[in-house]
PDB file of C-alpha atoms and ligand atoms in Angstrom:
ATOM      1  CA  MET L   1       0.180  -0.692  -0.172  1.00 51.00           C
ATOM      2  CA  SER L   2       1.422   2.978  -1.202  1.00 59.00           C
ATOM      3  CA  GLU L   3       1.639   6.089   1.440  1.00 71.00           C
ATOM      4  CA  THR L   4      -0.073   8.779  -0.525  1.00 85.00           C
ATOM      5  CA  LEU L   5      -0.945  11.100   2.913  1.00 90.00           C
ATOM      6  CA  THR L   6       1.835  10.700   4.443  1.00 93.00           C
ATOM      7  CA  LYS L   7       2.408  13.455   7.839  1.00 93.00           C
ATOM      8  CA  SER L   8       3.148  16.676   7.007  1.00 93.00           C
ATOM      9  CA  ALA L   9       0.385  17.275   4.253  1.00 94.00           C
ATOM     10  CA  ALA L  10      -2.052  15.845   6.744  1.00 95.00           C
ATOM     11  CA  ARG L  11      -0.703  18.237   8.770  1.00 95.00           C
ATOM     12  CA  ASN L  12      -1.166  21.456   6.163  1.00 95.00           C
ATOM     13  CA  ILE L  13      -4.467  20.419   5.768  1.00 96.00           C
ATOM     14  CA  PHE L  14      -5.446  20.597   9.100  1.00 97.00           C
ATOM     15  CA  PHE L  15      -4.214  23.985   9.795  1.00 97.00           C
ATOM     16  CA  GLY L  16      -4.800  25.367   6.581  1.00 97.00           C
ATOM     17  CA  GLY L  17      -7.484  24.207   6.754  1.00 97.00           C
ATOM     18  CA  THR L  18      -8.200  25.380  10.755  1.00 98.00           C
ATOM     19  CA  VAL L  19      -6.824  29.254   9.501  1.00 98.00           C
ATOM     20  CA  PHE L  20      -9.320  29.721   6.438  1.00 98.00           C
ATOM     21  CA  PHE L  21     -11.971  28.506   8.288  1.00 98.00           C
ATOM     22  CA  PHE L  22     -11.272  31.002  11.223  1.00 98.00           C
ATOM     23  CA  VAL L  23     -10.663  33.923   8.530  1.00 98.00           C
ATOM     24  CA  ILE L  24     -13.886  33.050   7.766  1.00 98.00           C
ATOM     25  CA  PHE L  25     -15.241  32.628  10.924  1.00 98.00           C
ATOM     26  CA  VAL L  26     -13.474  36.267  11.606  1.00 98.00           C
ATOM     27  CA  GLY L  27     -15.822  37.785   8.456  1.00 98.00           C
ATOM     28  CA  LEU L  28     -19.143  36.722   9.176  1.00 98.00           C
ATOM     29  CA  VAL L  29     -18.442  38.067  12.877  1.00 98.00           C
ATOM     30  CA  ALA L  30     -17.760  41.470  11.196  1.00 98.00           C
ATOM     31  CA  HIS L  31     -20.737  40.949   8.543  1.00 97.00           C
ATOM     32  CA  SER L  32     -23.244  39.997  11.425  1.00 97.00           C
ATOM     33  CA  VAL L  33     -22.074  43.269  13.484  1.00 97.00           C
ATOM     34  CA  THR L  34     -22.889  45.988  10.863  1.00 96.00           C
ATOM     35  CA  LYS L  35     -25.199  44.125  10.683  1.00 92.00           C
ATOM     36  CA  ALA L  36     -26.682  44.046  13.552  1.00 91.00           C
ATOM     37  CA  ASN L  37     -25.321  47.695  14.385  1.00 93.00           C
ATOM     38  CA  ALA L  38     -27.549  49.552  11.477  1.00 91.00           C
ATOM     39  CA  ILE L  39     -30.449  47.464  12.152  1.00 87.00           C
ATOM     40  CA  ALA L  40     -30.456  48.649  15.837  1.00 89.00           C
ATOM     41  CA  ALA L  41     -29.780  52.419  14.416  1.00 92.00           C
ATOM     42  CA  ALA L  42     -32.055  52.751  11.583  1.00 90.00           C
ATOM     43  CA  ASN L  43     -35.057  51.634  14.037  1.00 90.00           C
ATOM     44  CA  PRO L  44     -33.711  53.059  17.792  1.00 93.00           C
ATOM     45  CA  VAL L  45     -34.770  51.534  21.111  1.00 94.00           C
ATOM     46  CA  THR L  46     -36.159  54.856  22.784  1.00 96.00           C
ATOM     47  CA  PRO L  47     -36.726  54.748  26.545  1.00 97.00           C
ATOM     48  CA  SER L  48     -40.076  54.995  25.852  1.00 98.00           C
ATOM     49  CA  VAL L  49     -39.771  51.356  23.431  1.00 98.00           C
ATOM     50  CA  ALA L  50     -37.856  49.547  26.173  1.00 98.00           C
ATOM     51  CA  ALA L  51     -40.094  50.854  28.644  1.00 98.00           C
ATOM     52  CA  GLY L  52     -43.719  49.531  26.660  1.00 98.00           C
ATOM     53  CA  LYS L  53     -41.605  46.121  26.597  1.00 98.00           C
ATOM     54  CA  HIS L  54     -41.201  46.031  30.354  1.00 98.00           C
ATOM     55  CA  ILE L  55     -45.228  46.975  30.143  1.00 98.00           C
ATOM     56  CA  TRP L  56     -45.753  43.803  27.346  1.00 98.00           C
ATOM     57  CA  GLU L  57     -43.449  41.635  29.615  1.00 97.00           C
ATOM     58  CA  ARG L  58     -44.668  42.459  33.342  1.00 97.00           C
ATOM     59  CA  HIS L  59     -48.520  41.827  31.691  1.00 97.00           C
ATOM     60  CA  ALA L  60     -47.712  37.995  30.559  1.00 97.00           C
ATOM     61  CA  CYS L  61     -49.477  39.927  26.887  1.00 98.00           C
ATOM     62  CA  ILE L  62     -47.407  36.687  24.950  1.00 98.00           C
ATOM     63  CA  ASP L  63     -50.124  34.092  27.369  1.00 97.00           C
ATOM     64  CA  CYS L  64     -52.307  34.750  24.518  1.00 98.00           C
ATOM     65  CA  HIS L  65     -50.801  36.660  21.483  1.00 98.00           C
ATOM     66  CA  THR L  66     -48.089  35.831  18.912  1.00 96.00           C
ATOM     67  CA  LEU L  67     -45.032  38.522  18.194  1.00 96.00           C
ATOM     68  CA  LEU L  68     -43.042  37.733  14.926  1.00 95.00           C
ATOM     69  CA  GLY L  69     -45.127  34.139  15.642  1.00 94.00           C
ATOM     70  CA  GLU L  70     -43.689  34.009  18.904  1.00 95.00           C
ATOM     71  CA  GLY L  71     -46.206  32.719  21.801  1.00 96.00           C
ATOM     72  CA  ALA L  72     -49.366  31.197  22.042  1.00 97.00           C
ATOM     73  CA  TYR L  73     -51.557  31.334  19.452  1.00 96.00           C
ATOM     74  CA  PHE L  74     -55.082  31.882  21.738  1.00 97.00           C
ATOM     75  CA  ALA L  75     -55.251  35.732  20.350  1.00 96.00           C
ATOM     76  CA  PRO L  76     -53.719  38.088  16.801  1.00 96.00           C
ATOM     77  CA  GLU L  77     -50.579  38.308  16.279  1.00 96.00           C
ATOM     78  CA  LEU L  78     -49.809  41.398  17.799  1.00 97.00           C
ATOM     79  CA  GLY L  79     -46.361  41.708  15.251  1.00 96.00           C
ATOM     80  CA  ASN L  80     -48.057  44.004  12.695  1.00 96.00           C
ATOM     81  CA  VAL L  81     -51.017  44.701  15.173  1.00 97.00           C
ATOM     82  CA  TRP L  82     -49.412  48.860  14.304  1.00 98.00           C
ATOM     83  CA  VAL L  83     -49.862  47.982  10.377  1.00 97.00           C
ATOM     84  CA  ARG L  84     -52.725  46.728  11.011  1.00 97.00           C
ATOM     85  CA  PHE L  85     -54.639  49.454  12.624  1.00 97.00           C
ATOM     86  CA  GLY L  86     -53.453  51.483   9.626  1.00 97.00           C
ATOM     87  CA  GLY L  87     -50.385  53.292  11.816  1.00 97.00           C
ATOM     88  CA  LEU L  88     -47.921  53.993   8.268  1.00 96.00           C
ATOM     89  CA  GLU L  89     -51.285  55.808   6.367  1.00 97.00           C
ATOM     90  CA  SER L  90     -52.584  56.596  10.854  1.00 97.00           C
ATOM     91  CA  PRO L  91     -49.940  57.154  12.797  1.00 97.00           C
ATOM     92  CA  ASP L  92     -52.295  59.418  15.122  1.00 98.00           C
ATOM     93  CA  GLY L  93     -54.686  57.660  14.366  1.00 98.00           C
ATOM     94  CA  ALA L  94     -53.400  54.088  15.376  1.00 98.00           C
ATOM     95  CA  ARG L  95     -52.377  55.557  17.957  1.00 98.00           C
ATOM     96  CA  ASP L  96     -55.722  55.693  19.898  1.00 98.00           C
ATOM     97  CA  ALA L  97     -58.246  53.366  18.012  1.00 98.00           C
ATOM     98  CA  LEU L  98     -54.882  50.387  19.770  1.00 98.00           C
ATOM     99  CA  LYS L  99     -55.493  52.235  23.625  1.00 98.00           C
ATOM    100  CA  ALA L 100     -59.129  52.448  23.235  1.00 98.00           C
ATOM    101  CA  TRP L 101     -59.251  49.075  21.672  1.00 97.00           C
ATOM    102  CA  ILE L 102     -56.841  47.904  24.984  1.00 97.00           C
ATOM    103  CA  LYS L 103     -58.894  49.657  27.794  1.00 97.00           C
ATOM    104  CA  ASN L 104     -62.101  48.459  26.319  1.00 96.00           C
ATOM    105  CA  GLN L 105     -61.374  44.882  27.441  1.00 96.00           C
ATOM    106  CA  PRO L 106     -63.235  42.898  27.330  1.00 97.00           C
ATOM    107  CA  THR L 107     -65.758  43.506  24.990  1.00 95.00           C
ATOM    108  CA  GLY L 108     -68.174  40.297  26.454  1.00 95.00           C
ATOM    109  CA  ILE L 109     -69.313  39.813  23.079  1.00 95.00           C
ATOM    110  CA  ALA L 110     -70.388  36.134  22.941  1.00 95.00           C
ATOM    111  CA  GLY L 111     -69.026  33.834  20.540  1.00 95.00           C
ATOM    112  CA  ARG L 112     -66.078  36.041  20.495  1.00 95.00           C
ATOM    113  CA  ARG L 113     -62.678  35.431  22.283  1.00 96.00           C
ATOM    114  CA  GLN L 114     -62.027  37.897  25.245  1.00 97.00           C
ATOM    115  CA  MET L 115     -58.547  40.098  26.460  1.00 97.00           C
ATOM    116  CA  PRO L 116     -59.215  41.023  29.992  1.00 97.00           C
ATOM    117  CA  HIS L 117     -59.325  44.510  31.743  1.00 97.00           C
ATOM    118  CA  PHE L 118     -56.088  45.871  32.030  1.00 96.00           C
ATOM    119  CA  ASN L 119     -55.174  48.376  34.529  1.00 94.00           C
ATOM    120  CA  ILE L 120     -52.502  50.422  32.648  1.00 97.00           C
ATOM    121  CA  ASN L 121     -52.398  54.590  33.022  1.00 97.00           C
ATOM    122  CA  GLU L 122     -52.266  57.061  29.519  1.00 97.00           C
ATOM    123  CA  SER L 123     -48.746  56.944  29.753  1.00 97.00           C
ATOM    124  CA  GLU L 124     -47.893  52.889  30.009  1.00 98.00           C
ATOM    125  CA  LEU L 125     -50.352  52.785  27.623  1.00 98.00           C
ATOM    126  CA  ASP L 126     -48.310  55.276  25.024  1.00 98.00           C
ATOM    127  CA  GLN L 127     -44.566  52.969  25.560  1.00 98.00           C
ATOM    128  CA  LEU L 128     -46.988  50.356  25.505  1.00 98.00           C
ATOM    129  CA  VAL L 129     -47.980  51.399  21.743  1.00 98.00           C
ATOM    130  CA  ASP L 130     -44.389  52.833  21.460  1.00 98.00           C
ATOM    131  CA  PHE L 131     -43.250  48.769  21.286  1.00 98.00           C
ATOM    132  CA  LEU L 132     -45.628  48.067  19.438  1.00 98.00           C
ATOM    133  CA  LYS L 133     -45.047  50.328  16.369  1.00 98.00           C
ATOM    134  CA  TRP L 134     -40.619  49.443  17.286  1.00 97.00           C
ATOM    135  CA  THR L 135     -42.145  45.651  17.105  1.00 96.00           C
ATOM    136  CA  SER L 136     -43.951  46.094  13.924  1.00 95.00           C
ATOM    137  CA  GLU L 137     -40.865  47.860  11.510  1.00 94.00           C
ATOM    138  CA  ILE L 138     -38.088  45.369  11.996  1.00 91.00           C
ATOM    139  CA  ASP L 139     -36.912  44.276   8.664  1.00 87.00           C
ATOM    140  CA  THR L 140     -38.899  40.588   9.126  1.00 90.00           C
ATOM    141  CA  GLN L 141     -38.976  40.328   5.363  1.00 89.00           C
ATOM    142  CA  LYS L 142     -42.909  41.020   4.615  1.00 88.00           C
ATOM    143  CA  TRP L 143     -43.435  38.185   6.833  1.00 88.00           C
ATOM    144  CA  PRO L 144     -46.477  37.888   8.373  1.00 90.00           C
ATOM    145  CA  PRO L 145     -46.964  37.361   4.378  1.00 90.00           C
ATOM    146  CA  GLN L 146     -51.001  38.887   5.458  1.00 91.00           C
ATOM    147  CA  VAL L 147     -51.759  42.204   6.901  1.00 91.00           C
ATOM    148  CA  SER L 148     -54.481  40.440   9.384  1.00 88.00           C
ATOM    149  CA  GLY L 149     -51.652  38.421  11.223  1.00 79.00           C
TER     150      GLY L 149
HETATM  151  C1  HEC P   1     -55.849  35.796  27.904  1.00 91.20           C
HETATM  152  C2  HEC P   1     -55.222  36.074  26.558  1.00 91.20           C
HETATM  153  C3  HEC P   1     -55.227  37.957  26.337  1.00 91.20           C
HETATM  154  C4  HEC P   1     -54.167  38.256  27.065  1.00 91.20           C
HETATM  155  C5  HEC P   1     -52.994  38.099  28.479  1.00 91.20           C
HETATM  156  C6  HEC P   1     -53.500  39.754  25.787  1.00 91.20           C
HETATM  157  N1  HEC P   1     -54.274  39.302  25.379  1.00 91.20           N
HETATM  158 FE1  HEC P   1     -54.906  40.795  23.527  1.00 91.20          FE
HETATM  159  N2  HEC P   1     -56.699  39.629  22.767  1.00 91.20           N
HETATM  160  C7  HEC P   1     -57.366  38.449  23.509  1.00 91.20           C
HETATM  161  C8  HEC P   1     -58.070  39.261  22.120  1.00 91.20           C
HETATM  162  C9  HEC P   1     -58.781  36.590  22.322  1.00 91.20           C
HETATM  163  C10 HEC P   1     -58.830  39.735  21.332  1.00 91.20           C
HETATM  164  C11 HEC P   1     -59.124  39.458  20.294  1.00 91.20           C
HETATM  165  C12 HEC P   1     -60.981  39.762  20.388  1.00 91.20           C
HETATM  166  C13 HEC P   1     -61.354  40.274  19.061  1.00 91.20           C
HETATM  167  O1  HEC P   1     -60.900  39.758  18.593  1.00 91.20           O
HETATM  168  O2  HEC P   1     -62.815  39.879  19.981  1.00 91.20           O
HETATM  169  C14 HEC P   1     -56.948  40.683  21.529  1.00 91.20           C
HETATM  170  C15 HEC P   1     -56.746  41.202  20.941  1.00 91.20           C
HETATM  171  C16 HEC P   1     -56.745  42.452  21.574  1.00 91.20           C
HETATM  172  C17 HEC P   1     -55.475  43.326  19.922  1.00 91.20           C
HETATM  173  C18 HEC P   1     -56.873  43.134  19.232  1.00 91.20           C
HETATM  174  C19 HEC P   1     -55.725  42.813  17.616  1.00 91.20           C
HETATM  175  C20 HEC P   1     -56.165  42.812  17.053  1.00 91.20           C
HETATM  176  O3  HEC P   1     -55.728  42.845  15.280  1.00 91.20           O
HETATM  177  O4  HEC P   1     -57.669  43.249  16.419  1.00 91.20           O
HETATM  178  C21 HEC P   1     -55.015  44.354  20.800  1.00 91.20           C
HETATM  179  C22 HEC P   1     -53.965  45.580  20.508  1.00 91.20           C
HETATM  180  C23 HEC P   1     -53.919  43.427  22.233  1.00 91.20           C
HETATM  181  N3  HEC P   1     -54.603  42.566  22.120  1.00 91.20           N
HETATM  182  C24 HEC P   1     -52.922  43.830  22.521  1.00 91.20           C
HETATM  183  C25 HEC P   1     -52.591  42.662  23.607  1.00 91.20           C
HETATM  184  C26 HEC P   1     -51.765  43.363  25.168  1.00 91.20           C
HETATM  185  C27 HEC P   1     -51.391  44.777  24.468  1.00 91.20           C
HETATM  186  C28 HEC P   1     -51.785  42.835  25.567  1.00 91.20           C
HETATM  187  C29 HEC P   1     -51.158  42.540  26.641  1.00 91.20           C
HETATM  188  C30 HEC P   1     -51.132  44.067  27.999  1.00 91.20           C
HETATM  189  C31 HEC P   1     -52.845  41.038  25.662  1.00 91.20           C
HETATM  190  N4  HEC P   1     -53.978  41.243  24.137  1.00 91.20           N
HETATM  191  C32 HEC P   1     -53.173  40.764  26.202  1.00 91.20           C
HETATM  192  C33 HEC P   1     -56.872  38.098  24.523  1.00 91.20           C
HETATM  193  C34 HEC P   1     -55.715  38.163  25.359  1.00 91.20           C
END
């Protein structure tokens, strides 16, 4: 049996491969960081958005709703609720409508799933809406495909 792969050739392949893929790895990390920074700069997390996220978490909205597909499938997707409520055409109208919706729960309409009432004050409601608006501006590559959620 002839020895085609010498010890030194095997060592060169090992070290060469390690260096090659390490360089690719560093390049991919640099790409991710640059892209993440650009995304963060385009859609900054303001203090109000951050506060809104805390309110969202405190009231466990995710126990019934999904946000960009994650969460419970009892109630509508809210990642694009800002768009669904007309936020792109009329931001003030969408803000008022979202706040009014949350304030007026439960509807008590027979045959419809009910959302509980949450005691959320005006400024917290604004922060919550800022969070939902911010979420709708994440580049999800057009997901969900329909505005209905
Ligand atoms: C116990 C389950 C439950 C929880 C918790 C809940 N919701 Fe809901 N939510 C619902 C249901 C059910 C609907 C749909 C009701 C309907 O269409 O009549 C709804 C609808 C909505 C809508 C309107 C969506 C649309 O497209 O019409 C918004 C906005 C909303 N919820 C926001 C919230 C926020 C914000 C929280 C947390 C503070 C929350 N929900 C917590 C059950 C829940």
